[in-house]
mmCIF file of C-alpha atoms and ligand atoms in Angstrom:
data_model
loop_
_atom_site.group_PDB
_atom_site.id
_atom_site.type_symbol
_atom_site.label_atom_id
_atom_site.label_comp_id
_atom_site.label_asym_id
_atom_site.label_seq_id
_atom_site.Cartn_x
_atom_site.Cartn_y
_atom_site.Cartn_z
ATOM 1 C CA MET A 6 -42.160 21.519 140.323
ATOM 2 C CA ALA A 7 -39.716 24.187 139.339
ATOM 3 C CA GLU A 8 -40.413 25.951 136.083
ATOM 4 C CA VAL A 9 -37.910 26.785 133.329
ATOM 5 C CA LEU A 10 -38.268 30.515 132.727
ATOM 6 C CA PRO A 11 -37.783 32.313 129.393
ATOM 7 C CA ILE A 12 -34.411 34.047 129.049
ATOM 8 C CA ARG A 13 -34.243 37.802 128.450
ATOM 9 C CA ILE A 14 -31.856 38.709 125.635
ATOM 10 C CA LEU A 15 -29.778 41.866 125.142
ATOM 11 C CA GLY A 16 -32.023 44.661 123.912
ATOM 12 C CA ASP A 17 -34.419 43.969 126.801
ATOM 13 C CA ALA A 18 -34.636 47.009 129.091
ATOM 14 C CA ILE A 19 -34.415 44.919 132.303
ATOM 15 C CA LEU A 20 -30.860 43.846 131.419
ATOM 16 C CA ARG A 21 -29.833 47.523 131.610
ATOM 17 C CA LYS A 22 -31.531 48.280 134.913
ATOM 18 C CA LYS A 23 -29.944 48.685 138.358
ATOM 19 C CA LEU A 24 -31.991 46.074 140.197
ATOM 20 C CA LYS A 25 -33.861 46.469 143.487
ATOM 21 C CA GLU A 26 -32.847 45.025 146.858
ATOM 22 C CA VAL A 27 -34.591 41.720 147.577
ATOM 23 C CA ASP A 28 -37.141 41.536 150.388
ATOM 24 C CA LEU A 29 -36.281 38.225 152.063
ATOM 25 C CA SER A 30 -39.785 37.948 153.543
ATOM 26 C CA ASP A 31 -41.412 37.968 150.078
ATOM 27 C CA PRO A 32 -43.600 34.825 150.068
ATOM 28 C CA ALA A 33 -42.979 34.356 146.331
ATOM 29 C CA LEU A 34 -39.187 34.177 146.833
ATOM 30 C CA PRO A 35 -38.708 30.431 147.521
ATOM 31 C CA ALA A 36 -40.542 29.396 144.350
ATOM 32 C CA PHE A 37 -38.626 31.957 142.287
ATOM 33 C CA ILE A 38 -35.312 30.625 143.640
ATOM 34 C CA GLU A 39 -36.265 27.100 142.546
ATOM 35 C CA ASP A 40 -37.179 28.376 139.073
ATOM 36 C CA LEU A 41 -33.948 30.389 138.778
ATOM 37 C CA ILE A 42 -31.822 27.341 139.669
ATOM 38 C CA GLU A 43 -33.772 25.045 137.341
ATOM 39 C CA THR A 44 -33.463 27.539 134.465
ATOM 40 C CA MET A 45 -29.683 27.895 134.947
ATOM 41 C CA TYR A 46 -29.136 24.137 134.700
ATOM 42 C CA GLU A 47 -31.609 23.716 131.852
ATOM 43 C CA ARG A 48 -29.724 26.354 129.822
ATOM 44 C CA ASP A 49 -26.293 24.885 130.715
ATOM 45 C CA GLY A 50 -25.324 28.021 132.621
ATOM 46 C CA VAL A 51 -22.802 28.344 135.450
ATOM 47 C CA GLY A 52 -24.598 31.456 136.708
ATOM 48 C CA LEU A 53 -27.909 33.233 136.198
ATOM 49 C CA ALA A 54 -29.093 36.606 137.491
ATOM 50 C CA ALA A 55 -32.738 37.443 138.267
ATOM 51 C CA ASN A 56 -33.089 40.044 135.504
ATOM 52 C CA GLN A 57 -32.029 37.455 132.915
ATOM 53 C CA VAL A 58 -35.425 35.875 133.571
ATOM 54 C CA GLY A 59 -37.242 39.203 133.886
ATOM 55 C CA GLU A 60 -37.212 39.766 137.674
ATOM 56 C CA ASP A 61 -36.123 43.100 139.173
ATOM 57 C CA LYS A 62 -34.238 41.571 142.116
ATOM 58 C CA ARG A 63 -30.623 41.858 143.313
ATOM 59 C CA MET A 64 -29.893 38.138 143.356
ATOM 60 C CA PHE A 65 -28.288 35.404 141.297
ATOM 61 C CA VAL A 66 -27.391 31.742 141.436
ATOM 62 C CA ILE A 67 -23.989 30.275 140.527
ATOM 63 C CA ASP A 68 -22.535 26.789 140.154
ATOM 64 C CA PRO A 69 -19.120 27.433 138.551
ATOM 65 C CA TRP A 70 -17.924 23.833 138.398
ATOM 66 C CA TRP A 71 -21.076 22.251 137.033
ATOM 67 C CA ALA A 72 -21.167 20.837 133.505
ATOM 68 C CA ARG A 73 -23.838 18.586 132.003
ATOM 69 C CA ASP A 74 -21.505 15.798 130.909
ATOM 70 C CA ASP A 75 -19.270 15.743 133.964
ATOM 71 C CA GLU A 76 -19.736 13.688 137.080
ATOM 72 C CA VAL A 77 -19.517 16.819 139.206
ATOM 73 C CA GLN A 78 -22.380 17.095 141.682
ATOM 74 C CA LYS A 79 -24.709 20.056 141.332
ATOM 75 C CA ASN A 80 -24.018 22.670 144.001
ATOM 76 C CA PRO A 81 -26.116 25.795 143.360
ATOM 77 C CA ILE A 82 -25.264 28.812 145.526
ATOM 78 C CA VAL A 83 -27.934 31.514 145.688
ATOM 79 C CA MET A 84 -26.606 34.983 146.545
ATOM 80 C CA ILE A 85 -29.142 37.602 147.603
ATOM 81 C CA ASN A 86 -28.340 41.340 147.860
ATOM 82 C CA PRO A 87 -24.632 40.607 147.301
ATOM 83 C CA GLU A 88 -21.824 43.150 147.621
ATOM 84 C CA ILE A 89 -18.266 42.922 146.359
ATOM 85 C CA LEU A 90 -16.151 44.310 149.193
ATOM 86 C CA GLN A 91 -12.657 44.057 147.754
ATOM 87 C CA LYS A 92 -10.943 43.234 144.459
ATOM 88 C CA GLU A 93 -7.334 42.270 143.858
ATOM 89 C CA GLY A 94 -5.138 41.389 140.893
ATOM 90 C CA GLU A 95 -6.188 40.765 137.324
ATOM 91 C CA GLN A 96 -7.074 37.831 135.080
ATOM 92 C CA VAL A 97 -8.390 37.442 131.549
ATOM 93 C CA TYR A 98 -10.939 34.833 130.500
ATOM 94 C CA GLU A 99 -13.132 34.288 127.444
ATOM 95 C CA GLU A 100 -16.684 34.895 128.653
ATOM 96 C CA GLY A 101 -20.104 34.255 127.231
ATOM 97 C CA CYS A 102 -23.606 34.930 128.533
ATOM 98 C CA ILE A 103 -26.985 33.224 128.114
ATOM 99 C CA SER A 104 -28.463 36.671 127.407
ATOM 100 C CA LEU A 105 -25.926 37.354 124.622
ATOM 101 C CA PRO A 106 -26.126 34.166 122.545
ATOM 102 C CA ASP A 107 -23.175 33.348 120.256
ATOM 103 C CA ILE A 108 -20.994 36.178 121.565
ATOM 104 C CA TYR A 109 -17.679 35.395 123.270
ATOM 105 C CA ALA A 110 -14.814 37.712 124.156
ATOM 106 C CA ASN A 111 -11.872 38.043 126.533
ATOM 107 C CA VAL A 112 -12.730 40.069 129.612
ATOM 108 C CA HIS A 113 -10.303 41.489 132.195
ATOM 109 C CA ARG A 114 -11.491 41.055 135.772
ATOM 110 C CA ALA A 115 -10.086 40.954 139.298
ATOM 111 C CA GLN A 116 -8.179 37.764 140.151
ATOM 112 C CA SER A 117 -9.616 37.550 143.649
ATOM 113 C CA ILE A 118 -12.558 39.135 145.430
ATOM 114 C CA ARG A 119 -14.042 39.350 148.901
ATOM 115 C CA TYR A 120 -17.803 39.468 148.900
ATOM 116 C CA ARG A 121 -20.869 39.274 151.110
ATOM 117 C CA TYR A 122 -24.406 38.085 150.475
ATOM 118 C CA SER A 123 -27.553 36.829 152.172
ATOM 119 C CA THR A 124 -28.595 33.215 151.838
ATOM 120 C CA PRO A 125 -32.288 32.473 151.088
ATOM 121 C CA ASP A 126 -32.844 31.826 154.810
ATOM 122 C CA GLY A 127 -31.430 35.232 155.731
ATOM 123 C CA LYS A 128 -27.946 34.303 156.883
ATOM 124 C CA SER A 129 -25.200 36.795 156.048
ATOM 125 C CA VAL A 130 -22.162 35.123 154.478
ATOM 126 C CA GLU A 131 -18.773 36.746 153.844
ATOM 127 C CA ALA A 132 -16.345 34.823 151.651
ATOM 128 C CA GLU A 133 -13.445 35.032 149.227
ATOM 129 C CA ALA A 134 -13.137 33.657 145.717
ATOM 130 C CA GLU A 135 -10.363 33.579 143.164
ATOM 131 C CA GLY A 136 -9.794 32.428 139.606
ATOM 132 C CA TYR A 137 -12.770 31.076 137.681
ATOM 133 C CA GLU A 138 -15.200 31.292 140.605
ATOM 134 C CA ALA A 139 -14.324 34.983 141.057
ATOM 135 C CA ILE A 140 -15.014 35.552 137.341
ATOM 136 C CA VAL A 141 -18.459 33.952 137.563
ATOM 137 C CA ILE A 142 -19.412 36.015 140.628
ATOM 138 C CA GLN A 143 -18.187 39.286 139.069
ATOM 139 C CA HIS A 144 -20.049 38.510 135.814
ATOM 140 C CA GLU A 145 -23.333 37.827 137.651
ATOM 141 C CA TYR A 146 -22.867 40.768 140.002
ATOM 142 C CA ASP A 147 -22.518 43.052 136.976
ATOM 143 C CA HIS A 148 -25.996 41.964 135.806
ATOM 144 C CA LEU A 149 -27.495 43.391 139.019
ATOM 145 C CA ASN A 150 -26.199 46.813 137.962
ATOM 146 C CA GLY A 151 -27.347 46.572 134.354
ATOM 147 C CA VAL A 152 -23.869 45.711 133.058
ATOM 148 C CA VAL A 153 -23.087 42.926 130.553
ATOM 149 C CA PHE A 154 -19.649 41.485 129.827
ATOM 150 C CA THR A 155 -19.227 43.217 126.472
ATOM 151 C CA ASP A 156 -19.342 46.573 128.307
ATOM 152 C CA HIS A 157 -15.845 45.750 129.589
ATOM 153 C CA LEU A 158 -14.304 45.344 126.123
ATOM 154 C CA GLY A 159 -11.850 47.771 124.614
ATOM 155 C CA THR A 160 -12.633 49.545 121.359
ATOM 156 C CA LEU A 161 -11.151 46.940 118.994
ATOM 157 C CA ALA A 162 -12.652 43.924 120.758
ATOM 158 C CA LYS A 163 -15.996 45.708 120.862
ATOM 159 C CA LEU A 164 -15.877 46.387 117.120
ATOM 160 C CA ARG A 165 -15.559 42.640 116.499
ATOM 161 C CA VAL A 166 -18.844 41.867 118.297
ATOM 162 C CA MET A 167 -20.690 45.089 117.416
ATOM 163 C CA ARG A 168 -22.707 43.624 114.541
ATOM 164 C CA LYS A 169 -23.962 40.691 116.680
ATOM 165 C CA LEU A 170 -24.825 43.043 119.548
ATOM 166 C CA LYS A 171 -26.787 45.330 117.232
ATOM 167 C CA ASP A 172 -28.617 42.346 115.710
ATOM 168 C CA LEU A 173 -29.679 41.127 119.165
ATOM 169 C CA GLU A 174 -30.811 44.565 120.282
ATOM 170 C CA ALA A 175 -32.835 44.961 117.069
ATOM 171 C CA THR A 176 -34.975 41.915 117.926
ATOM 172 C CA ALA A 177 -36.477 43.541 121.045
ATOM 173 C CA VAL A 178 -40.168 44.432 120.879
ATOM 174 C CA ASP A 179 -41.256 47.383 123.037
ATOM 175 C CA GLY A 180 -38.121 47.012 125.168
ATOM 176 C CA VAL A 181 -38.662 43.299 125.833
ATOM 177 C CA ASN A 182 -36.507 40.620 124.239
ATOM 178 C CA ILE A 183 -37.439 37.098 125.272
ATOM 179 C CA ARG A 184 -36.122 33.801 124.067
ATOM 180 C CA THR A 185 -38.611 31.043 124.795
ATOM 181 C CA GLY A 186 -37.332 28.275 122.537
ATOM 182 C CA TYR A 187 -34.204 26.192 122.767
ATOM 183 C CA GLU A 188 -31.354 26.533 120.337
HETATM 184 ZN ZN1 ZN B 25 -24.448 36.905 131.893
#
């Protein structure tokens, strides 16, 4: 049975780390993938990166079109050691993040991307995404480099969320900031 993992919240040092390449032969990997997927759905996320549950691994799962109340079938895509190869255009979307509860802001990102990743069974996939799916992938990819969406905000937009960011960061204990309960 997959386990729902505690979510790391801003202020936790692992959210600011450039994560390590994943060793696909790691025997613990399949169970972790199951837990990562389960945790994303349980927290109503459309994406979740490994460091958001405390793992130093360059990987994330996405399911951009999933929503609890819709009839849309679950379709989790696990991307391991991903790379964004090309970015084009621009779009703006109001983003949020499970690791930054109650904070939302408009973020400028590329409209379309070309990217590559390994599947859990070691296949290399190259693909393109645009619109909302491209936003989700760029947001999760940022996590692998220790970047969160509020880092992209301009000065004024950042001022609006500064107090909430500082409050979150202040709740970390010894560099770890875990949320175990449910809101
Ligand atoms: Zn996030």
